[in-house]
Tab-separated table of C-alpha atoms in Angstrom:
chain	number	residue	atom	x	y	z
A	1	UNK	CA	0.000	0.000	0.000
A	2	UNK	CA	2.650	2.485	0.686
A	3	UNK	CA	4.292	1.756	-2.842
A	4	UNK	CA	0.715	2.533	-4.404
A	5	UNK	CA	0.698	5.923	-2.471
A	6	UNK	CA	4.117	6.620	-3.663
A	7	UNK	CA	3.477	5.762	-7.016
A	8	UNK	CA	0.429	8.114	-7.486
A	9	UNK	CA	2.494	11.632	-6.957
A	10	UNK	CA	5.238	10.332	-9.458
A	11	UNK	CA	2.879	9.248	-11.933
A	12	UNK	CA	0.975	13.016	-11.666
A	13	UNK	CA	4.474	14.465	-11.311
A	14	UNK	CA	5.477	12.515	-14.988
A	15	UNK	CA	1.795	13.838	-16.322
A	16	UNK	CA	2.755	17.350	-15.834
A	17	UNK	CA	6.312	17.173	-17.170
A	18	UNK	CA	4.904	16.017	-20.661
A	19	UNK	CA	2.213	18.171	-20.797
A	20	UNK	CA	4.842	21.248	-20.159
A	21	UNK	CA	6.632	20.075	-23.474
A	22	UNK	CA	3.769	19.266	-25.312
A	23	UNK	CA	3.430	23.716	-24.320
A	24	UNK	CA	6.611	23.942	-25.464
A	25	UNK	CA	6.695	22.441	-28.623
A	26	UNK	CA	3.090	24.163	-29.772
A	27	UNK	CA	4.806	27.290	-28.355
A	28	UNK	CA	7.590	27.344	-30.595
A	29	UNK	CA	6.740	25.723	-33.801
A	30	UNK	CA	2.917	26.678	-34.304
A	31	UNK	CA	4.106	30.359	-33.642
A	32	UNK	CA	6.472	30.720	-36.595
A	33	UNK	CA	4.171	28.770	-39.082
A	34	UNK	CA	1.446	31.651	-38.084
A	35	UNK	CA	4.144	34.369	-39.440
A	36	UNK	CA	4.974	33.331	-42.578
A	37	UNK	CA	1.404	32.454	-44.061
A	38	UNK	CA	1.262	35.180	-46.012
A	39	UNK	CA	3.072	38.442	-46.344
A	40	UNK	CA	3.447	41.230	-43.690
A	41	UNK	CA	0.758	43.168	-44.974
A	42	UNK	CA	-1.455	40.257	-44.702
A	43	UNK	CA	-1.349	40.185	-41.007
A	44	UNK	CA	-2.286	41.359	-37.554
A	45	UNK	CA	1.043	42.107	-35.875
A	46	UNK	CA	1.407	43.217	-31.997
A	47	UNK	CA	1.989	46.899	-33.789
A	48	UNK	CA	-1.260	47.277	-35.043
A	49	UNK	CA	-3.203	46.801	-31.941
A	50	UNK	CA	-0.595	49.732	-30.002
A	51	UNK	CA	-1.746	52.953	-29.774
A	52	UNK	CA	-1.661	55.608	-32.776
A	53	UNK	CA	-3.012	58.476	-33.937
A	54	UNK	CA	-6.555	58.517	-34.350
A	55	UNK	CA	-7.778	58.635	-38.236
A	56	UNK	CA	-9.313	61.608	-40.105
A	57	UNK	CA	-10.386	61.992	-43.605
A	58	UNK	CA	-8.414	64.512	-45.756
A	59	UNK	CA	-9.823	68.142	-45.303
A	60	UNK	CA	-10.686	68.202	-49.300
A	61	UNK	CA	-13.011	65.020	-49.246
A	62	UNK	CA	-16.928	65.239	-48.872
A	63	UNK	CA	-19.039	62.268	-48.354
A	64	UNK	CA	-22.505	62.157	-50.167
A	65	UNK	CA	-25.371	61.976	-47.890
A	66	UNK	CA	-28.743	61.446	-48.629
A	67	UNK	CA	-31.940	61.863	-47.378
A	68	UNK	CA	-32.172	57.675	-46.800
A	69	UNK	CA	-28.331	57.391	-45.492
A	70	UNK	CA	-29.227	60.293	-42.782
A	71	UNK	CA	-32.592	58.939	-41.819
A	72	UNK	CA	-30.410	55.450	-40.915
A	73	UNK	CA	-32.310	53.719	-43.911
A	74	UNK	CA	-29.495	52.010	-45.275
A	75	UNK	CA	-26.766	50.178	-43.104
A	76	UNK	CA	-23.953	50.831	-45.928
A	77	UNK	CA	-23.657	54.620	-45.451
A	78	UNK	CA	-23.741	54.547	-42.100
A	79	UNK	CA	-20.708	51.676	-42.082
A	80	UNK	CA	-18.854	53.944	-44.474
A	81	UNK	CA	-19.665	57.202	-42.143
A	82	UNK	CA	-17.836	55.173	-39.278
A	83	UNK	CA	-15.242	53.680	-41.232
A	84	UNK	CA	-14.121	57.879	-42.022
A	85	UNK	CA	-15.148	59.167	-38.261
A	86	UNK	CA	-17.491	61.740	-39.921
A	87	UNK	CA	-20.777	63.306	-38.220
A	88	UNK	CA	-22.535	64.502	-35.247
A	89	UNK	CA	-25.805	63.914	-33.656
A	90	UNK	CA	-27.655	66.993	-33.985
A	91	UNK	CA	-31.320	67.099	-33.980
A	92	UNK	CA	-31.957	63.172	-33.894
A	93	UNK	CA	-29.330	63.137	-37.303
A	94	UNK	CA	-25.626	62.669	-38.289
A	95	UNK	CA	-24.527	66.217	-39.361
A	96	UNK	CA	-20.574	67.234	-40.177
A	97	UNK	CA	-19.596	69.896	-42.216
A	98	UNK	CA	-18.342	67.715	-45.293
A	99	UNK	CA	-21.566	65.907	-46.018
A	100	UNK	CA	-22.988	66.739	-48.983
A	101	UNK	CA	-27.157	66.563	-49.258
A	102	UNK	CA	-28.361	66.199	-46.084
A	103	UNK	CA	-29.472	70.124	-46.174
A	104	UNK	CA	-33.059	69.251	-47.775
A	105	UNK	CA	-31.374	70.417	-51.145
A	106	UNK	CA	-30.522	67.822	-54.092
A	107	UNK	CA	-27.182	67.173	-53.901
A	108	UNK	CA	-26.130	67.855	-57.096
A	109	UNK	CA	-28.567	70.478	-57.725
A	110	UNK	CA	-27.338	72.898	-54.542
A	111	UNK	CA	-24.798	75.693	-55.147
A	112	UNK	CA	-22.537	74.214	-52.978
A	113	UNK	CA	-21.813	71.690	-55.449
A	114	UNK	CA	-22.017	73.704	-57.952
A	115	UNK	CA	-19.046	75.808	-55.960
A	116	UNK	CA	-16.816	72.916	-55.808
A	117	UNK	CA	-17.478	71.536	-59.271
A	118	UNK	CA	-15.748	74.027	-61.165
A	119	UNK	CA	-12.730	74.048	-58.704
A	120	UNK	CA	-10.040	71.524	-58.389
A	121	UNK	CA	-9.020	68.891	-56.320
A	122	UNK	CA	-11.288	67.760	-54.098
A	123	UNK	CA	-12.987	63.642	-53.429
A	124	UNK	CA	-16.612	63.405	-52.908
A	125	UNK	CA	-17.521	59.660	-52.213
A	126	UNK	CA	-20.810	58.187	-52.975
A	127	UNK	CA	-22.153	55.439	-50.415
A	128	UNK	CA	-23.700	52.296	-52.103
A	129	UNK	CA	-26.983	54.049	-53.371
A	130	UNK	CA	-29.151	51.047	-52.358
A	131	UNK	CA	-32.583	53.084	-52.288
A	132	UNK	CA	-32.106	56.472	-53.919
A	133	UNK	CA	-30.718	57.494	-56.941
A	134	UNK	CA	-29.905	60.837	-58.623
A	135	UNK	CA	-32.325	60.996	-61.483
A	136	UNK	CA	-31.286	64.289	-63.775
A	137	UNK	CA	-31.411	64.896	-67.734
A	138	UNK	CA	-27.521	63.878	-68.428
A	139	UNK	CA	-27.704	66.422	-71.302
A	140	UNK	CA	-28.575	69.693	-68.972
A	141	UNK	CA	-27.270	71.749	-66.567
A	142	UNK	CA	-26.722	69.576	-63.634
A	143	UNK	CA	-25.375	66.090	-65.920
A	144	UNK	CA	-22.936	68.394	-67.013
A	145	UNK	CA	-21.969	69.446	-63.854
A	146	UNK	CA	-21.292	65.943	-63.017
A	147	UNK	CA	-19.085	65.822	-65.547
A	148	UNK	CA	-17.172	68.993	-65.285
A	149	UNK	CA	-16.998	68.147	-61.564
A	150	UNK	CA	-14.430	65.324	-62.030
A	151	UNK	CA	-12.848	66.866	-65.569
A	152	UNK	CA	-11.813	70.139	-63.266
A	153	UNK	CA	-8.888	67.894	-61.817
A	154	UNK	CA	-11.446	66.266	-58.749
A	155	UNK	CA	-11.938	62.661	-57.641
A	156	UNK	CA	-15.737	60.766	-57.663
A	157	UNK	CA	-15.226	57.658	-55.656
A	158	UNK	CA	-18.419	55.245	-56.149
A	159	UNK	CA	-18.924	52.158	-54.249
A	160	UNK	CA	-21.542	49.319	-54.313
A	161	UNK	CA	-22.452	47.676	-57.265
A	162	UNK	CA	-25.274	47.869	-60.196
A	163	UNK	CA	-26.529	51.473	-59.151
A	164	UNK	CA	-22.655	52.516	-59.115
A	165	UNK	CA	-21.921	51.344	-62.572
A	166	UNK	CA	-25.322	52.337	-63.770
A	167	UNK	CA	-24.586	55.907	-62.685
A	168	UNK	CA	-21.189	56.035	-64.232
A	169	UNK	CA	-22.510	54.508	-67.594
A	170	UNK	CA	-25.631	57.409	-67.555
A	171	UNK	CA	-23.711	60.630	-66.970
A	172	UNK	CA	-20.268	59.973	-68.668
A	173	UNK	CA	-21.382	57.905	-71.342
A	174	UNK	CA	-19.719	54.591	-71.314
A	175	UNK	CA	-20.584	50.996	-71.624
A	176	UNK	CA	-19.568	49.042	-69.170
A	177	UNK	CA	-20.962	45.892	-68.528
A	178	UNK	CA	-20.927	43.309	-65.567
A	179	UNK	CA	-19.290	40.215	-65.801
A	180	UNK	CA	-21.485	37.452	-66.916
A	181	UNK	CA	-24.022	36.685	-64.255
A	182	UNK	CA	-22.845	39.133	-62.014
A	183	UNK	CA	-21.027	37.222	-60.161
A	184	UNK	CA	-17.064	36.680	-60.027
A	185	UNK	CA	-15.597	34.026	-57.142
A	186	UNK	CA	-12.367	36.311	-57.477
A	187	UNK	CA	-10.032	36.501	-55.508
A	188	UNK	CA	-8.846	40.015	-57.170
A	189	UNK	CA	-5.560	40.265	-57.357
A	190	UNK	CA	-3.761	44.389	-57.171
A	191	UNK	CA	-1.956	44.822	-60.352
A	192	UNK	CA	1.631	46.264	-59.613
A	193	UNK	CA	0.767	49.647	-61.649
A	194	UNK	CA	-2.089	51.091	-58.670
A	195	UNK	CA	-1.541	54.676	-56.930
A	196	UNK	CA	1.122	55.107	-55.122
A	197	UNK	CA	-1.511	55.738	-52.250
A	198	UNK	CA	-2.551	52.292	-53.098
A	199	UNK	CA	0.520	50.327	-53.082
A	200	UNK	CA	-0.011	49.393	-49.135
A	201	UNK	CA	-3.499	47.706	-49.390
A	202	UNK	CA	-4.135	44.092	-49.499
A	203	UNK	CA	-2.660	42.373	-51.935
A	204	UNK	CA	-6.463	40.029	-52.434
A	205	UNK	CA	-9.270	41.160	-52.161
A	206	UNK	CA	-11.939	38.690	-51.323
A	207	UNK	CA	-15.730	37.942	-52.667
A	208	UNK	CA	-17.888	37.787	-49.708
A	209	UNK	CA	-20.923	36.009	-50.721
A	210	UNK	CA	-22.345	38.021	-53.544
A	211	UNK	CA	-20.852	41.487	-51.792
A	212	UNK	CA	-18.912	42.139	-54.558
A	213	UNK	CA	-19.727	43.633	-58.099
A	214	UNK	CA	-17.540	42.672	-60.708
A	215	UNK	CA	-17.167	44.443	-64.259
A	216	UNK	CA	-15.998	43.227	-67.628
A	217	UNK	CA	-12.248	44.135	-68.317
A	218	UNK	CA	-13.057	44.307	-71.969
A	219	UNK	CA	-16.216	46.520	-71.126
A	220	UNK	CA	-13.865	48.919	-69.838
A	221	UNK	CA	-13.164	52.745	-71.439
A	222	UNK	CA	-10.140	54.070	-72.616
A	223	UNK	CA	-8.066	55.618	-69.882
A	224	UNK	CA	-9.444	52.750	-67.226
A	225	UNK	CA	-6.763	51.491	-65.396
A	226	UNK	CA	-7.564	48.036	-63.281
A	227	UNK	CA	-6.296	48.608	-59.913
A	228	UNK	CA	-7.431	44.541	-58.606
A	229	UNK	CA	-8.875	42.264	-60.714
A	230	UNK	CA	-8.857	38.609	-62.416
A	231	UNK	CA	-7.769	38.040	-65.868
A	232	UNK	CA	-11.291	38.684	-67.273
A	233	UNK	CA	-13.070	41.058	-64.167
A	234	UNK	CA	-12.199	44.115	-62.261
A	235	UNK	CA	-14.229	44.897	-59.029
A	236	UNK	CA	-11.994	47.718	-58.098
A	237	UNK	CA	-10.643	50.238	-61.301
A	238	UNK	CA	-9.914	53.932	-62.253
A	239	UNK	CA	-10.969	55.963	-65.023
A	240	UNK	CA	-9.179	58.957	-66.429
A	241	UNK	CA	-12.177	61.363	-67.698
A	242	UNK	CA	-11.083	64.338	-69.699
A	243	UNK	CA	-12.758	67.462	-71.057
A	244	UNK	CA	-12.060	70.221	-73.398
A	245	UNK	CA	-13.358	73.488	-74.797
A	246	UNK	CA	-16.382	72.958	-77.529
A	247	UNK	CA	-15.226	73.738	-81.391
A	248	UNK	CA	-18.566	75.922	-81.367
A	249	UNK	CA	-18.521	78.118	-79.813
A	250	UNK	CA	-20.680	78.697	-76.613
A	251	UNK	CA	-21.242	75.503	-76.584
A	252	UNK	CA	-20.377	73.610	-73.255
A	253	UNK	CA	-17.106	71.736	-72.540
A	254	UNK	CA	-17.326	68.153	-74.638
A	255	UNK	CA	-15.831	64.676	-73.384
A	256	UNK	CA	-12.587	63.894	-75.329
A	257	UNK	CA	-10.688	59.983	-74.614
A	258	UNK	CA	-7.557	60.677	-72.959
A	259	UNK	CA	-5.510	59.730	-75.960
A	260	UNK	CA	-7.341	62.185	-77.936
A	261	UNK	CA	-5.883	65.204	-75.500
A	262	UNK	CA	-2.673	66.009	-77.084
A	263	UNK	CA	-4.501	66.518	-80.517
A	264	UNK	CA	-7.006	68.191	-78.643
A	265	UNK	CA	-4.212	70.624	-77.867
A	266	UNK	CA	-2.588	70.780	-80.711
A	267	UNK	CA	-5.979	72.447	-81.749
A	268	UNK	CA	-5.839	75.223	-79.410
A	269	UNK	CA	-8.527	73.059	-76.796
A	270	UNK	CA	-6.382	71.880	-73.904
A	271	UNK	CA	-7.720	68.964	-72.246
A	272	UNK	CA	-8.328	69.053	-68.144
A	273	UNK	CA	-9.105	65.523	-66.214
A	274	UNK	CA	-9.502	63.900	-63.684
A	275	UNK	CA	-10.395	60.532	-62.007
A	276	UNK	CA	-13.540	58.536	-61.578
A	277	UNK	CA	-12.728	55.571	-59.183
A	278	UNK	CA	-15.382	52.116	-58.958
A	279	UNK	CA	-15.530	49.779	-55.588
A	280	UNK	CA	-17.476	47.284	-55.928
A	281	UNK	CA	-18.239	46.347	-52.476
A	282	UNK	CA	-21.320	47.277	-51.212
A	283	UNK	CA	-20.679	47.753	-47.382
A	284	UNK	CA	-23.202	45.739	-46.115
A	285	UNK	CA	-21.480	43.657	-43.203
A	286	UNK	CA	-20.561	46.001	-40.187
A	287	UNK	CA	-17.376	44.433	-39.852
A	288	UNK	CA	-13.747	44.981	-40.504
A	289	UNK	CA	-12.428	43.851	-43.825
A	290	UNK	CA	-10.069	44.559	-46.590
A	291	UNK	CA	-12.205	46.920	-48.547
A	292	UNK	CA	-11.744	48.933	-45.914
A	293	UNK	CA	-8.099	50.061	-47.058
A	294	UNK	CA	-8.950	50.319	-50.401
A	295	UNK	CA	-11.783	52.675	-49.763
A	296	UNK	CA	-9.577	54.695	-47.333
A	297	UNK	CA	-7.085	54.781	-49.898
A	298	UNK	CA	-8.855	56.160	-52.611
A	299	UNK	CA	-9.976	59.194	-50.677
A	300	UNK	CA	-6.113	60.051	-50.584
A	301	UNK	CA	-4.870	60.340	-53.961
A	302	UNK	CA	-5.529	63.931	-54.100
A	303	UNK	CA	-4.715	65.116	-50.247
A	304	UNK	CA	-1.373	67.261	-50.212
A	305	UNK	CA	-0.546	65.765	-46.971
A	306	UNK	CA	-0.558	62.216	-48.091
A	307	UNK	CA	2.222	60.364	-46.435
A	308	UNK	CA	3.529	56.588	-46.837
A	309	UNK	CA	2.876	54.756	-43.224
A	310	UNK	CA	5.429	53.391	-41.295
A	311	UNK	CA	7.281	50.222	-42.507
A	312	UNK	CA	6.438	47.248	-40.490
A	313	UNK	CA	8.566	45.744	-37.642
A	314	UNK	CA	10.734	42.603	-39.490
A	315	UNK	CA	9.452	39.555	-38.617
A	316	UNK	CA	11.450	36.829	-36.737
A	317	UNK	CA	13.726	34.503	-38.473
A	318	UNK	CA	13.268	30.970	-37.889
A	319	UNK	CA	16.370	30.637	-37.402
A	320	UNK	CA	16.047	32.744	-33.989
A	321	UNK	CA	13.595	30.511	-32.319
A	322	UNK	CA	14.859	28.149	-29.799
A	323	UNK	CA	14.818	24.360	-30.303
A	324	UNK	CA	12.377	22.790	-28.062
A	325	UNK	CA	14.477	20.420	-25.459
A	326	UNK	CA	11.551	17.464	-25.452
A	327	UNK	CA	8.690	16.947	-27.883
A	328	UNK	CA	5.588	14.883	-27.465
A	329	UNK	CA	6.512	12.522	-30.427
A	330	UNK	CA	10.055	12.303	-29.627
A	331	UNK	CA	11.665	8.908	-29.994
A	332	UNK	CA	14.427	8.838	-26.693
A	333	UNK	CA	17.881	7.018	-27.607
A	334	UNK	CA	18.392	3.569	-26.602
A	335	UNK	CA	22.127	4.539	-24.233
A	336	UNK	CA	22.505	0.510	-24.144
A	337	UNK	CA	22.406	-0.227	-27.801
A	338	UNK	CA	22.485	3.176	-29.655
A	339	UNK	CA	19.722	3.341	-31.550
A	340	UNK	CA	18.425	6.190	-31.824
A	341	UNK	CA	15.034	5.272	-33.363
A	342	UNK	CA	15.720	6.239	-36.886
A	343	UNK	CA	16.815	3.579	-39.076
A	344	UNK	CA	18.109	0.028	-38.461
A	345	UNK	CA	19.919	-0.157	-35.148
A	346	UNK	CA	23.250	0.136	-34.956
A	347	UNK	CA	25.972	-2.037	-33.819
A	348	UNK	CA	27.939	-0.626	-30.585
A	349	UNK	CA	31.644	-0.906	-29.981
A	350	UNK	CA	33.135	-2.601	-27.556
């Protein structure tokens, strides 16, 4: 009897000793194989959860605000609202000085816009427009304020999906078409030729469900440039939209293709551009993603004060990590024979 009682602390004693290397081990291998799935931008490091400086959007972007997106209608403007740490509650609404529409005035038909569409360089981004849309003859005053809005040298982000590309199609003209059955699996790749504001986002971008709006690469104008994309769809892409002076006279400015500009000037009618940028994510799920960055991004490739953030902390060489002393599945040399449990045993000298 006292050899049993002896034999049950030793036993517990042994039980903890392997389950401390079994730590060990999952300690020091599992934890390198997490780093290097995946690049560094891929990841959620130990510096991205310290403390920094709190975001805010570039002083020259307005966000578009409608009458649904302020009465909390829609779920997508109000995700992209919070995603730019925009508004204030003021009279049971979201109010901030860079909203654009939530006056009781048509957007595009107030004089504010007016103001800032024949000016340059400024970003107005357009929520998914999932139950309003702005309805205007393309061919009259405020369709051609649209477009003299983004040829004065401005940005017009869009994000969402049909609506988006439907809008772009109406009031500049093109063609563009969805991919067949609008639906691509993706995963959309960034082409090595995006913004330099761009150049730090995700690498993939995902399709979540049927989130994300693909277009037809062939569909697209002259001057687009796919930003992320597969070889036949681009859910993300930028198009260079230029304008220049009428022949007749008194006529209003006229849409000329961007290679078209320097004969355009050669004819006395320089061209002026500027950018018309497509998301096709529609915002929908109030959580965290990778759309985020690209939607952040865009608003910054006309701020001044547009800085490159701060390279990454290295990650660890392998070569750094200490070798575990015991493993769960280690084989223990024989010290009588020498066999160290690989191979056929060996013979031992005298």
């Amino acid at each position: 009897s006292i050899n049993m009682a002896r034999a049950v602390p030793y036993g517990l004693v042994a039980a903890i000793a392997a389950a401390a290397c079994i730590a060990v081990l999952a300690v020091v291998f599992v934890r390198p194989q997490n780093q290097l799935q995946g690049d560094a931008d891929e990841l959620l490091l130990k510096v991205h959860l310290q403390a920094h400086e709190p975001y805010s959007p570039p002083s020259n972007m307005y966000l578009w605000w409608g009458p649904e997106t302020n009465h909390r209608f829609v779920g997508s403007g109000e995700r992209i609202r919070q995603l730019f740490h925009m508004g204030n509650i003021e009279g049971g609404e979201w109010r901030d000085p860079m909203f654009l529409g939530n006056n009781g005035v048509e957007t595009f038909a107030s004089q504010r816009f007016r103001r800032i569409s024949e000016a340059c360089c400024s970003t107005i981004v357009i929520p998914p427009m999932e139950w309003e849309f702005p309805v205007f003859n393309t061919h009259k005053i405020i369709g051609q304020r649209i477009r003299n809005f983004v040829a004065n040298g401005n940005t017009l982000v869009l994000t969402g999906g049909i609506a988006a590309l439907e809008f772009i199609n109406s009031y500049f003209f093109y063609n563009i078409e969805l991919v067949d059955g609008n639906y691509s699996p993706g995963p959309f790749r960034r082409l090595n030729s995006v913004p330099k504001q761009m150049s730090f986002d995700p690498k993939v971008l995902p399709q979540k469900g049927v989130s994300v709006t693909a277009v037809k690469k062939a569909t697209l104008p002259s001057g687009a440039e796919v930003l992320w994309g597969t070889p036949r769809s681009s859910p993300v892409f930028l198009i260079k939209f230029c304008e220049a002076q009428s022949p007749d006279e008194g006529m209003p400015p006229v849409k000329v293709l961007p290679r078209d500009c320097p004969l355009a000037a050669q004819d006395g009618r320089p061209c002026s551009c500027g950018s018309i940028v497509y998301i096709g994510y529609n915002w929908n799920e109030p959580y965290p993603s990778r759309w985020d960055k690209v939607l952040l991004s865009s608003v910054e490739l006309l701020n001044p004060c547009w800085a490159p953030p701060p390279p990454l902390p290295p990650l660890e060489p392998c070569s750094d990590v200490p070798k575990p002393k015991c493993a769960a599945n280690s084989i223990p040399s024989c010290p009588s024979t020498g066999w160290s449990g690989q191979g056929a045993k060996r013979a031992v000298g005298p």
